[in-house]
XYZ file of C-alpha atoms in Angstrom:
559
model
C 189.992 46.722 -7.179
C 187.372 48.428 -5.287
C 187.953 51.205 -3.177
C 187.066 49.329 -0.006
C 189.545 46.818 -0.614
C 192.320 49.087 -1.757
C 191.646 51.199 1.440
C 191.791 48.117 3.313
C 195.111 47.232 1.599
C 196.428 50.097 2.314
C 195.773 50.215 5.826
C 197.120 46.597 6.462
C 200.689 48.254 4.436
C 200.697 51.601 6.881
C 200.434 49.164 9.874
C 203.087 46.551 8.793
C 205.720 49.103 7.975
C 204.953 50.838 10.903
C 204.189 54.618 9.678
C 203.084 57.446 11.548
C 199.411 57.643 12.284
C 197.740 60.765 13.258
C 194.259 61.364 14.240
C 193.237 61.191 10.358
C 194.836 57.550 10.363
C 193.252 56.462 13.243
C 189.539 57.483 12.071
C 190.893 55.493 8.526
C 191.553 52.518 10.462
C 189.158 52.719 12.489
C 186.362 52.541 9.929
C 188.034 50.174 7.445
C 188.447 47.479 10.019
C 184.885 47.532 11.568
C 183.825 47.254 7.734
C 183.989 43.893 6.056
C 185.834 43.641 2.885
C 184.162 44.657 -0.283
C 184.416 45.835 -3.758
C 182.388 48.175 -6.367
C 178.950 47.281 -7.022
C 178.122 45.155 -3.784
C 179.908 42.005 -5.186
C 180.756 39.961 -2.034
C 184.539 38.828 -1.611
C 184.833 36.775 1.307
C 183.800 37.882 4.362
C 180.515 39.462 3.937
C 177.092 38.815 2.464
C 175.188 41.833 0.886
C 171.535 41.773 1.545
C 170.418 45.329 0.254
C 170.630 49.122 0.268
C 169.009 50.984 2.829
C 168.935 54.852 3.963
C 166.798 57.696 2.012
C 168.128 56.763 -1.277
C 169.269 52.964 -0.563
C 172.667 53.747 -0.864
C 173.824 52.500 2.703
C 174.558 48.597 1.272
C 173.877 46.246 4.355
C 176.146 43.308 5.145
C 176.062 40.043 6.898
C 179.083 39.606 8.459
C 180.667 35.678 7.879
C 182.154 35.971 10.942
C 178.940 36.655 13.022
C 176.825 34.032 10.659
C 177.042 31.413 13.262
C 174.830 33.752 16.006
C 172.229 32.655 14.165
C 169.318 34.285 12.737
C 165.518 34.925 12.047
C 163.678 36.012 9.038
C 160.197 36.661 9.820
C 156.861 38.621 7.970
C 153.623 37.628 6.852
C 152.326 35.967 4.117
C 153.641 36.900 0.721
C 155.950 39.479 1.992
C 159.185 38.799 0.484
C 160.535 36.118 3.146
C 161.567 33.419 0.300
C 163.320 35.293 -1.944
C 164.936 36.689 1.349
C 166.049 33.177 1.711
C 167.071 32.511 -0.908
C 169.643 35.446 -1.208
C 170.801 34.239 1.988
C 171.110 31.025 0.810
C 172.896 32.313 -2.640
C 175.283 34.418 -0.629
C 176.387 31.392 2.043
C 177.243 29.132 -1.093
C 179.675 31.850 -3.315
C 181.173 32.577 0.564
C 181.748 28.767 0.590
C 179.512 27.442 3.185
C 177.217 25.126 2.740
C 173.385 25.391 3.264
C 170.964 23.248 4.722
C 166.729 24.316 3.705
C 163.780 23.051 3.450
C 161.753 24.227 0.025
C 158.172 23.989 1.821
C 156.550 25.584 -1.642
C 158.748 24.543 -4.233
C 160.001 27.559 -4.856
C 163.642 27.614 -3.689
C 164.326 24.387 -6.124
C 165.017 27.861 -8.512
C 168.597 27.766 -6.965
C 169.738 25.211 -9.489
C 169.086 27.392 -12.313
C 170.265 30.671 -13.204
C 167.530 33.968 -13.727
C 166.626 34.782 -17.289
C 166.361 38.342 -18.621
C 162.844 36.702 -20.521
C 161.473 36.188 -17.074
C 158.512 38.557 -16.321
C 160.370 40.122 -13.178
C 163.395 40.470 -15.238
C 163.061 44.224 -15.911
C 162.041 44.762 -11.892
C 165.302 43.134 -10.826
C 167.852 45.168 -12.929
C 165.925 48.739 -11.571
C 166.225 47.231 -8.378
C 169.653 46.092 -8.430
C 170.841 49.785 -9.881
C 168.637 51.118 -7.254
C 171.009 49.758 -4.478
C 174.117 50.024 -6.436
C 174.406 46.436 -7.326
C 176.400 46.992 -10.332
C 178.092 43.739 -10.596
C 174.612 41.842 -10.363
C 173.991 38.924 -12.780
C 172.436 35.899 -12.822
C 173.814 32.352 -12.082
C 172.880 29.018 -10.976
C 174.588 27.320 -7.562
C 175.067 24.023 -6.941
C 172.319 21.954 -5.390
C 171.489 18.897 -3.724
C 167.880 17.647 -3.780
C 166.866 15.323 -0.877
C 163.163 13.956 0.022
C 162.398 11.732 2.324
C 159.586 9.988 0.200
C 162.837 9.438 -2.472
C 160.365 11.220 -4.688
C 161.996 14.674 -5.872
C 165.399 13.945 -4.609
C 167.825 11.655 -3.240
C 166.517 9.747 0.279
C 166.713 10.868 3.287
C 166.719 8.127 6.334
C 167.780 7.640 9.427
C 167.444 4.893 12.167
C 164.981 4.097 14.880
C 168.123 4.292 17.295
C 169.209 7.178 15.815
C 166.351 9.077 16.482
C 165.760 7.987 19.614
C 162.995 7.576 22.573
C 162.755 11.675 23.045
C 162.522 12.840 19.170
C 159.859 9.769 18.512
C 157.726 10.925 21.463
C 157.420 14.047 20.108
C 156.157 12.669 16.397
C 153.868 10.652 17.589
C 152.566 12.993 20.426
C 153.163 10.153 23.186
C 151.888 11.203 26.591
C 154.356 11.149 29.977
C 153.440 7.451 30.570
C 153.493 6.679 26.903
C 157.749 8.138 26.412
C 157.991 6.034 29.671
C 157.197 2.787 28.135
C 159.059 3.692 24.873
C 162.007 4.202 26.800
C 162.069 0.737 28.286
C 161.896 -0.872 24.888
C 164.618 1.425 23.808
C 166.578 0.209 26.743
C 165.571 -3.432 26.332
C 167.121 -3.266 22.788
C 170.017 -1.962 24.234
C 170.705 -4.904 26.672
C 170.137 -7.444 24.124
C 171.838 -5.999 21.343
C 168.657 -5.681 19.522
C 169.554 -3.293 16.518
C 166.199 -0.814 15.851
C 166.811 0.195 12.135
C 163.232 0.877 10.636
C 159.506 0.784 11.968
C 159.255 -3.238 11.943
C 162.001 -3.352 14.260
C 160.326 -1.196 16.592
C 156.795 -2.968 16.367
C 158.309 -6.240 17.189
C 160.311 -5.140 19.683
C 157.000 -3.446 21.184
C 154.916 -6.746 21.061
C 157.293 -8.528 23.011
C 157.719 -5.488 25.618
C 153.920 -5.806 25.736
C 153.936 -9.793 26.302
C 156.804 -9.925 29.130
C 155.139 -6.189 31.261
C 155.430 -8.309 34.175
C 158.958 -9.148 34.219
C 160.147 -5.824 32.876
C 157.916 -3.773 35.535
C 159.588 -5.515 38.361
C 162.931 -3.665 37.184
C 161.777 -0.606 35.060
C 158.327 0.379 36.189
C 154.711 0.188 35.495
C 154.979 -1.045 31.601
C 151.207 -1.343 30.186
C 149.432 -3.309 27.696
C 147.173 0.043 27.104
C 150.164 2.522 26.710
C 151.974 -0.539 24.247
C 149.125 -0.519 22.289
C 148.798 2.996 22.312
C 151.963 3.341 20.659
C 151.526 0.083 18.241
C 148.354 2.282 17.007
C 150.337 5.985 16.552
C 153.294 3.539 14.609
C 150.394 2.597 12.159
C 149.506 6.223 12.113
C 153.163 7.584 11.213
C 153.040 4.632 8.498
C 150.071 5.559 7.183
C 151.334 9.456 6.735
C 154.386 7.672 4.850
C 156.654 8.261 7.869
C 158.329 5.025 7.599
C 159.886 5.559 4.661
C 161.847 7.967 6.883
C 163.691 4.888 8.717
C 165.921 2.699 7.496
C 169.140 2.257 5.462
C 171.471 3.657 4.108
C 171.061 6.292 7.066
C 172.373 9.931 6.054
C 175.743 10.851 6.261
C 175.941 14.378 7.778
C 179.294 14.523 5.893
C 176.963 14.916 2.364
C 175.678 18.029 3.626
C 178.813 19.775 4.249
C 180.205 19.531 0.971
C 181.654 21.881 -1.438
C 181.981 22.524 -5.506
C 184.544 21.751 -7.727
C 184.857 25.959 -7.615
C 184.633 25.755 -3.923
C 181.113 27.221 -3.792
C 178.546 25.456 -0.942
C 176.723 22.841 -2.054
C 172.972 23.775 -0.755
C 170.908 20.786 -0.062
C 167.243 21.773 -0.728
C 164.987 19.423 1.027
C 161.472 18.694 -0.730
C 158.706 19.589 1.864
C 155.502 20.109 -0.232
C 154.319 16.561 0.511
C 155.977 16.248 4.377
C 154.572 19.201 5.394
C 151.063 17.205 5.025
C 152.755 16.019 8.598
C 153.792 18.837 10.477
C 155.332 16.928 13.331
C 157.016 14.608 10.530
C 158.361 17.421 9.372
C 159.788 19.299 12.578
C 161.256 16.323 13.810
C 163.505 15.725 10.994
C 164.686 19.197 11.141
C 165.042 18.918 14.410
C 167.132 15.387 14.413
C 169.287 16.869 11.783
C 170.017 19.705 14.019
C 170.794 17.667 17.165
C 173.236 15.205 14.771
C 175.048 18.042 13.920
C 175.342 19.214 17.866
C 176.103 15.751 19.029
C 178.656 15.167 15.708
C 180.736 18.119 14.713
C 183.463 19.105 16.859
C 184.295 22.533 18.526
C 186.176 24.985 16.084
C 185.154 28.070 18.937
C 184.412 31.439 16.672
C 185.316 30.557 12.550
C 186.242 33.227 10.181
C 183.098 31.875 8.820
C 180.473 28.752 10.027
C 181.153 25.265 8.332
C 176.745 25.038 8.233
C 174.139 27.203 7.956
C 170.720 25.605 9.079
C 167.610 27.902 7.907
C 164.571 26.492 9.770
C 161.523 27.444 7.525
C 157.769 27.320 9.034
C 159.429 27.697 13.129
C 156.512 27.739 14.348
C 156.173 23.724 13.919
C 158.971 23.119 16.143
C 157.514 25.005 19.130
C 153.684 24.275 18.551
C 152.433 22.089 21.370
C 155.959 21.648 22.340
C 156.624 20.381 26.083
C 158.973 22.283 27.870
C 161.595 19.394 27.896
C 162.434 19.990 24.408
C 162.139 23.861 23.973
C 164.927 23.907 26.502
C 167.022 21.330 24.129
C 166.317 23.153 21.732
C 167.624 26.369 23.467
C 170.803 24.538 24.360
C 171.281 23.589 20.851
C 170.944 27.164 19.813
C 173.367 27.979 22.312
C 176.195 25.874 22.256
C 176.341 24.885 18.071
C 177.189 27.990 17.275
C 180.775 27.280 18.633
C 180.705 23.922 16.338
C 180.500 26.212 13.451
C 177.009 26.183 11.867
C 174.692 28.853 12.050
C 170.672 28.420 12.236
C 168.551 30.749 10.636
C 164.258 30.959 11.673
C 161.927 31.738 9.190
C 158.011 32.205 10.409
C 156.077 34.233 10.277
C 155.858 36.177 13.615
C 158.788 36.448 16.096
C 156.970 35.503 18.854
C 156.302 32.032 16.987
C 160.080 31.705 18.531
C 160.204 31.264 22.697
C 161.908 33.725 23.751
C 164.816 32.097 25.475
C 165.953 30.951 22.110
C 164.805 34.385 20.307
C 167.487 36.068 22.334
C 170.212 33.678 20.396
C 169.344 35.167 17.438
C 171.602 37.885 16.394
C 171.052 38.460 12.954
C 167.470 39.615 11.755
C 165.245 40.208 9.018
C 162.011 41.578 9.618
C 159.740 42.127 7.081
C 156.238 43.642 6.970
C 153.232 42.448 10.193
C 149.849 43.119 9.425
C 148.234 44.327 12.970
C 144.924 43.361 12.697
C 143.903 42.133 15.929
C 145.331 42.742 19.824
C 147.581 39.994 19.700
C 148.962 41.036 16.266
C 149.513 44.686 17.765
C 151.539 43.768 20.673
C 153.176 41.257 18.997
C 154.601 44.375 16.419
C 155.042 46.130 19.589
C 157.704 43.690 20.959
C 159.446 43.043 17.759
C 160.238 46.230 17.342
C 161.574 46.361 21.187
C 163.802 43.960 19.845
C 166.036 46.287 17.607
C 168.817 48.625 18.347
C 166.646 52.304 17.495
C 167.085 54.247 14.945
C 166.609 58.004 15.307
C 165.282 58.460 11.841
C 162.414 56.721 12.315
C 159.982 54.899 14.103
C 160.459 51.297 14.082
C 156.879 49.257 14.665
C 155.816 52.013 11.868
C 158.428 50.473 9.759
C 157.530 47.027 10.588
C 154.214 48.180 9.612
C 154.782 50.126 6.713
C 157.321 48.187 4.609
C 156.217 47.100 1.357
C 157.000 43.795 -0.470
C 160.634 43.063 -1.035
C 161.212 45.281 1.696
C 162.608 44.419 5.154
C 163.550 45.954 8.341
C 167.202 44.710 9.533
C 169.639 44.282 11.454
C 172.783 42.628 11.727
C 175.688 41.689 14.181
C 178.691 44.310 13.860
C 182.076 44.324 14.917
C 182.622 42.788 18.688
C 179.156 41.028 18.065
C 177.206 43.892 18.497
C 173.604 44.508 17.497
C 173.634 46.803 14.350
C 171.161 49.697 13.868
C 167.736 48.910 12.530
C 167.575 50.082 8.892
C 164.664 49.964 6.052
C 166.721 47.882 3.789
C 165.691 47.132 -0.165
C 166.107 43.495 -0.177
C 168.917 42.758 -3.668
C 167.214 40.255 -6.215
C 168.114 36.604 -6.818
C 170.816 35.749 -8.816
C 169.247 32.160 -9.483
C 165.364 31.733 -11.082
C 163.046 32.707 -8.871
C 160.172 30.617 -8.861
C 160.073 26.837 -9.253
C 161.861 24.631 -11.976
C 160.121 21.680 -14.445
C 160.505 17.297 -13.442
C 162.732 17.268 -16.066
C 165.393 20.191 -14.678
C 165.073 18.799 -11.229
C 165.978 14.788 -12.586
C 168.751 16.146 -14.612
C 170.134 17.969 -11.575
C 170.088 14.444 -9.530
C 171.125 12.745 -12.330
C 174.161 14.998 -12.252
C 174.419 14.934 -8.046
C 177.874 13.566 -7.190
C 175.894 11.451 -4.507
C 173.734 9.864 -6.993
C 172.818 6.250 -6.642
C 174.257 6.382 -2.809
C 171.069 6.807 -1.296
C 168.347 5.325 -3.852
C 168.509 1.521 -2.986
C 167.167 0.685 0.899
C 169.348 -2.059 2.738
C 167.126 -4.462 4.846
C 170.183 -5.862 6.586
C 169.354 -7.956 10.177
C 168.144 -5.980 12.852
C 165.733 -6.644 15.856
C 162.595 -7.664 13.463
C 165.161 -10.284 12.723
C 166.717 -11.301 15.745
C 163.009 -11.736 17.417
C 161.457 -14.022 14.464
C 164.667 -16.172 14.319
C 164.082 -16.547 18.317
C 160.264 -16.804 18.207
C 160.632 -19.358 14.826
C 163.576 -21.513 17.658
C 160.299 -21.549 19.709
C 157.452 -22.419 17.828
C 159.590 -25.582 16.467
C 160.702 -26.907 20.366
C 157.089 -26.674 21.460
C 155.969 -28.577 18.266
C 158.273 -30.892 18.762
C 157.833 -31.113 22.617
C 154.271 -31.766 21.983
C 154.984 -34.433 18.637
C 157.039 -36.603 21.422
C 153.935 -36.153 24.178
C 151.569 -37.571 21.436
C 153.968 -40.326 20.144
C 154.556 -41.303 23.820
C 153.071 -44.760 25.011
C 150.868 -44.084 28.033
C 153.440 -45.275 30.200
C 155.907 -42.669 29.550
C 153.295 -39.950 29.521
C 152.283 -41.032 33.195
C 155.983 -41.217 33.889
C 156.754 -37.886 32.509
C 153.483 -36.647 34.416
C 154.863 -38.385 37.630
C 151.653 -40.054 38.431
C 152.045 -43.830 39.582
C 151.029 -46.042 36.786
C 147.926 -48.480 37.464
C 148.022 -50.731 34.018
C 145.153 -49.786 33.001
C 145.027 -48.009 28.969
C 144.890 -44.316 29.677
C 143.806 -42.443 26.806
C 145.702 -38.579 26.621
C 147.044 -37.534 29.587
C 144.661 -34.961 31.757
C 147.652 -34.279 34.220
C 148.974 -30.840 34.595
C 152.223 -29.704 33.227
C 155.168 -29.724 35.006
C 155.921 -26.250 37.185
C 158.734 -24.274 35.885
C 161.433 -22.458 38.027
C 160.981 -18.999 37.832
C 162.586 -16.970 35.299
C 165.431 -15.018 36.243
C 166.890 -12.987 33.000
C 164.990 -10.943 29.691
C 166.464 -13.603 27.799
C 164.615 -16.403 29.555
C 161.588 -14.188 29.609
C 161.413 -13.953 26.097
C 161.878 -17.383 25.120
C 158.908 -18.514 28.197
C 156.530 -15.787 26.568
C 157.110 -17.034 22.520
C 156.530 -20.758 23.424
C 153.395 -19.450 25.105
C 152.192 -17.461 22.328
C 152.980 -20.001 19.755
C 151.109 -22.906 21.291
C 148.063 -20.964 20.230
C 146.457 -19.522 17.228
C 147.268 -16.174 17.954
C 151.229 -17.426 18.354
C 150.867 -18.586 15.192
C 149.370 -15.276 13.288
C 152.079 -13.504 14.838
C 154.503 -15.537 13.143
C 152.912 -14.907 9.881
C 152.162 -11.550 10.014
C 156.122 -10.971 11.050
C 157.240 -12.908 8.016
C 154.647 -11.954 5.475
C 156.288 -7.905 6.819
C 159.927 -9.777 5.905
C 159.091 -11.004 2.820
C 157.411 -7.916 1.305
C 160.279 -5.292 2.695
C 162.321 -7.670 0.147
């Protein structure tokens, strides 16, 4: 047993049996319980993560504090700075604490968690000078368990979700809809609602566009202006997210936030490592799923107030996606996520490369912070060092935008929430090495590690159950065969009945096809009605009929 620990022991004996405690006591009290626990070496027990060793001689060891995890955090610094293997730590730390981890491995780099590091790798020799540096005697390496997810189903096990699921809002934003645009797409979303219309994948929401388009003028009576050029505008940024690869994204089986929260037969955190190499070819592909996964767990988990440590921790690599371009709407969602999920338990963690990539409403919920080096080249990059380092708690032996500046690689400047939630003093802190490889892993060690996934085969076959692609060919299919038949028993008709029908008075005389004009209709009252008026329409004609085909030929090839 460490001396921390034994101190702390001790203390928690002097206080239950009720001893005398003089000024000396109260200092020892004082300090043990605004400490977390620990033991010799920097080994973590269980309520603390060690990040590093900072001071002259990087003896100070700096802590993240479970119980503060969930004020969330932001690691930021430039290009090649350090800010994935800072991750990664993180990420190593969360799972022996017993909290699971949610990241996305933009590079391919962080799939290294699911092996341990090797004393042949090259850094090998760097990493136990380092670790003795900082007093990280108990340092080895190890492996932690890992979940691999993709949305392609390429390097991991699928990740989908539903049309519904996502919802008019998060869509808008993927396919950078305008004001009039969302509008529209909210009708149809409502539509679908009020005829049970289930939106599972991207056919579902095509169909359910082309009718939206065909019946505007029933549907703007009671919602608004709906548009055959905002429709179409949509139908042509669906074929767009298609063509990025985006509908492999919707579907089923959706995700189960429950398989992200999971732990280890040794009651690590599992740490689900989404594969981004290929998404982040579509940035706003990319921030969207983040971001849905982040408002399922807001809308899902329930309220456990301020946990001795968070159930989730979230880390949100390349920010700056999320808020690029961003309308206000969402940056304040975004901001009230930030703000409220901490008290569900789960913890979300920035990484960019500037702060100020971060609004700064929601860069005021971050508590926790890594900072490592800015290179001030230019105006912007000068006062954007300038208000970083406004952002830190001072330290009076030394200057903090020259640290910011002056840090080398593996170094960061930090700070972290102490006891009462308080901001921490800024410190250089020597970042501690991985435990697990750094750097990426082969094909074969990332199969074997699905292979071996305890969710394996859940995920891998897509279910085309019925849904509103469905639904709207079985209805446009009841129409196309009533107005084939109605027009089989107008052609088998003597020309008696068709002047009957027609109501014109018959003169005896051998009438070839009737010329007379249809029959007017009562108006139609209800969707329902609409929809059945506007598929006998479009089916009497050619382009009826393509429509049909093209919706089965997409029904026969999703199966």
């Amino acid at each position: 047993m460490g001396r921390g620990q034994s101190d702390r022991e001790e203390v928690r004996r002097a206080v239950k049996d009720r001893r005398p405690t003089g000024p000396v006591w109260r200092k020892r009290i004082n300090r043990v319980l605004s400490e977390p626990a620990r033991c010799e070496g920097g080994r973590l027990l269980k309520d603390a993560i060690f990040v590093g060793g900072a001071g002259a001689e990087h003896a100070e060891k700096q802590w993240l504090r479970l119980d503060y995890a969930n004020r969330h955090g932001l690691v930021a610094g430039a290009t090649g700075t350090g800010k994935t293997v800072t991750l990664q730590i993180l990420a190593e730390g969360f799972s022996a604490a017993g909290v699971p981890v949610v990241l996305a491995d933009v590079k391919g780099d962080l799939a290294g968690l699911s092996r341990p590091g090797s004393a042949e790798a090259p850094l090998h020799a760097a990493f136990m000078k380092r670790a003795g540096r900082i007093g990280f005697g108990d340092y080895a390496y190890d492996r932690f368990p890992v979940l691999f997810w993709d949305v392609f189903g390429e390097q991991g096990h699928p990740v989908r979700t539903t049309v519904a699921e996502m919802g008019p809002l998060l869509l808008s934003r993927l396919m950078e809809l305008s004001e009039a645009q969302e509008g529209v797409l909210n009708v149809a979303f409502r539509v679908a609602d009020e005829q049970g219309l289930a939106l599972l994948d991207l056919k579902d929401l095509q169909a359910l566009l082309t009718f939206v388009g065909q019946e505007r003028r029933a549907l703007s009576l009671r919602y608004g202006n709906v548009s055959t050029a905002s429709v179409g505008a949509i139908q042509r940024r669906l074929l767009v997210l298609e063509t990025q690869g985006g509908a492999a994204m919707f579907g089923e089986p959706a995700l189960a936030l429950a398989d992200l929260m999971t732990l280890d037969e040794t009651g690590r955190g599992r740490i689900s490592v989404l594969a981004a190499d290929r998404l982040m070819r579509a940035p706003r592909l990319y921030a969207t799923l983040l971001l849905w996964l982040l408002s399922e767990l807001f809308e899902e988990l329930p309220e456990v107030g301020d946990p001795e440590k968070p159930r989730l921790v979230f880390f949100f690599d390349e920010a700056h996606l999320l808020f690029d371009g961003a309308p206000r709407a969402l940056i304040e969602k975004v901001e009230q996520v930030a703000r409220l999920i901490r008290s569900k338990g789960v913890g979300v963690y920035f990484v960019t490369q500037n702060p100020d990539d971060v609004p700064e409403d929601v860069l005021g919920q971050l508590g926790n912070r890594v900072q490592h080096a800015l290179r001030a080249f230019t105006a912007r990059d000068r006062r954007a060092l300038k208000m970083a380092a406004e952002t830190y708690r001072e330290n009076p032996a030394f200057d903090t935008a020259a640290a910011i500046r002056e840090v080398g690689v593996g170094e960061a400047v930090t700070s972290f929430l102490e006891r009462k939630g308080a901001p921490g003093m800024v410190q250089r802190t020597l970042i501690r090495p991985p435990s697990s490889r750094l750097g990426t892993i082969t094909a074969a060690e990332r199969a074997a590690t699905i292979a071996a996934s305890p969710l394996s085969g859940k995920y891998e076959a897509a279910v085309d159950r019925a849904s509103a692609y469905e639904a709207l060919t079985a209805r446009a299919e009841a129409a196309a065969k009533e107005a084939a038949a109605a027009e089989a028993a107008a052609e088998d008709a003597g020309p008696e009945t068709r002047e009957y029908t027609a109501a014109r008075r018959y003169s005896g005389s051998r009438v070839g096809r009737s010329t007379a004009r249809p029959v007017r209709r009562d108006p139609i009252d209800t969707v329902g009605e609409a929809l059945g008026h506007a598929l006998v329409q479009e089916l009497k004609g050619t382009t009826g009929r393509r429509l049909v085909r093209g919706l089965f030929g997409g029904l026969f090839r999703g199966r």
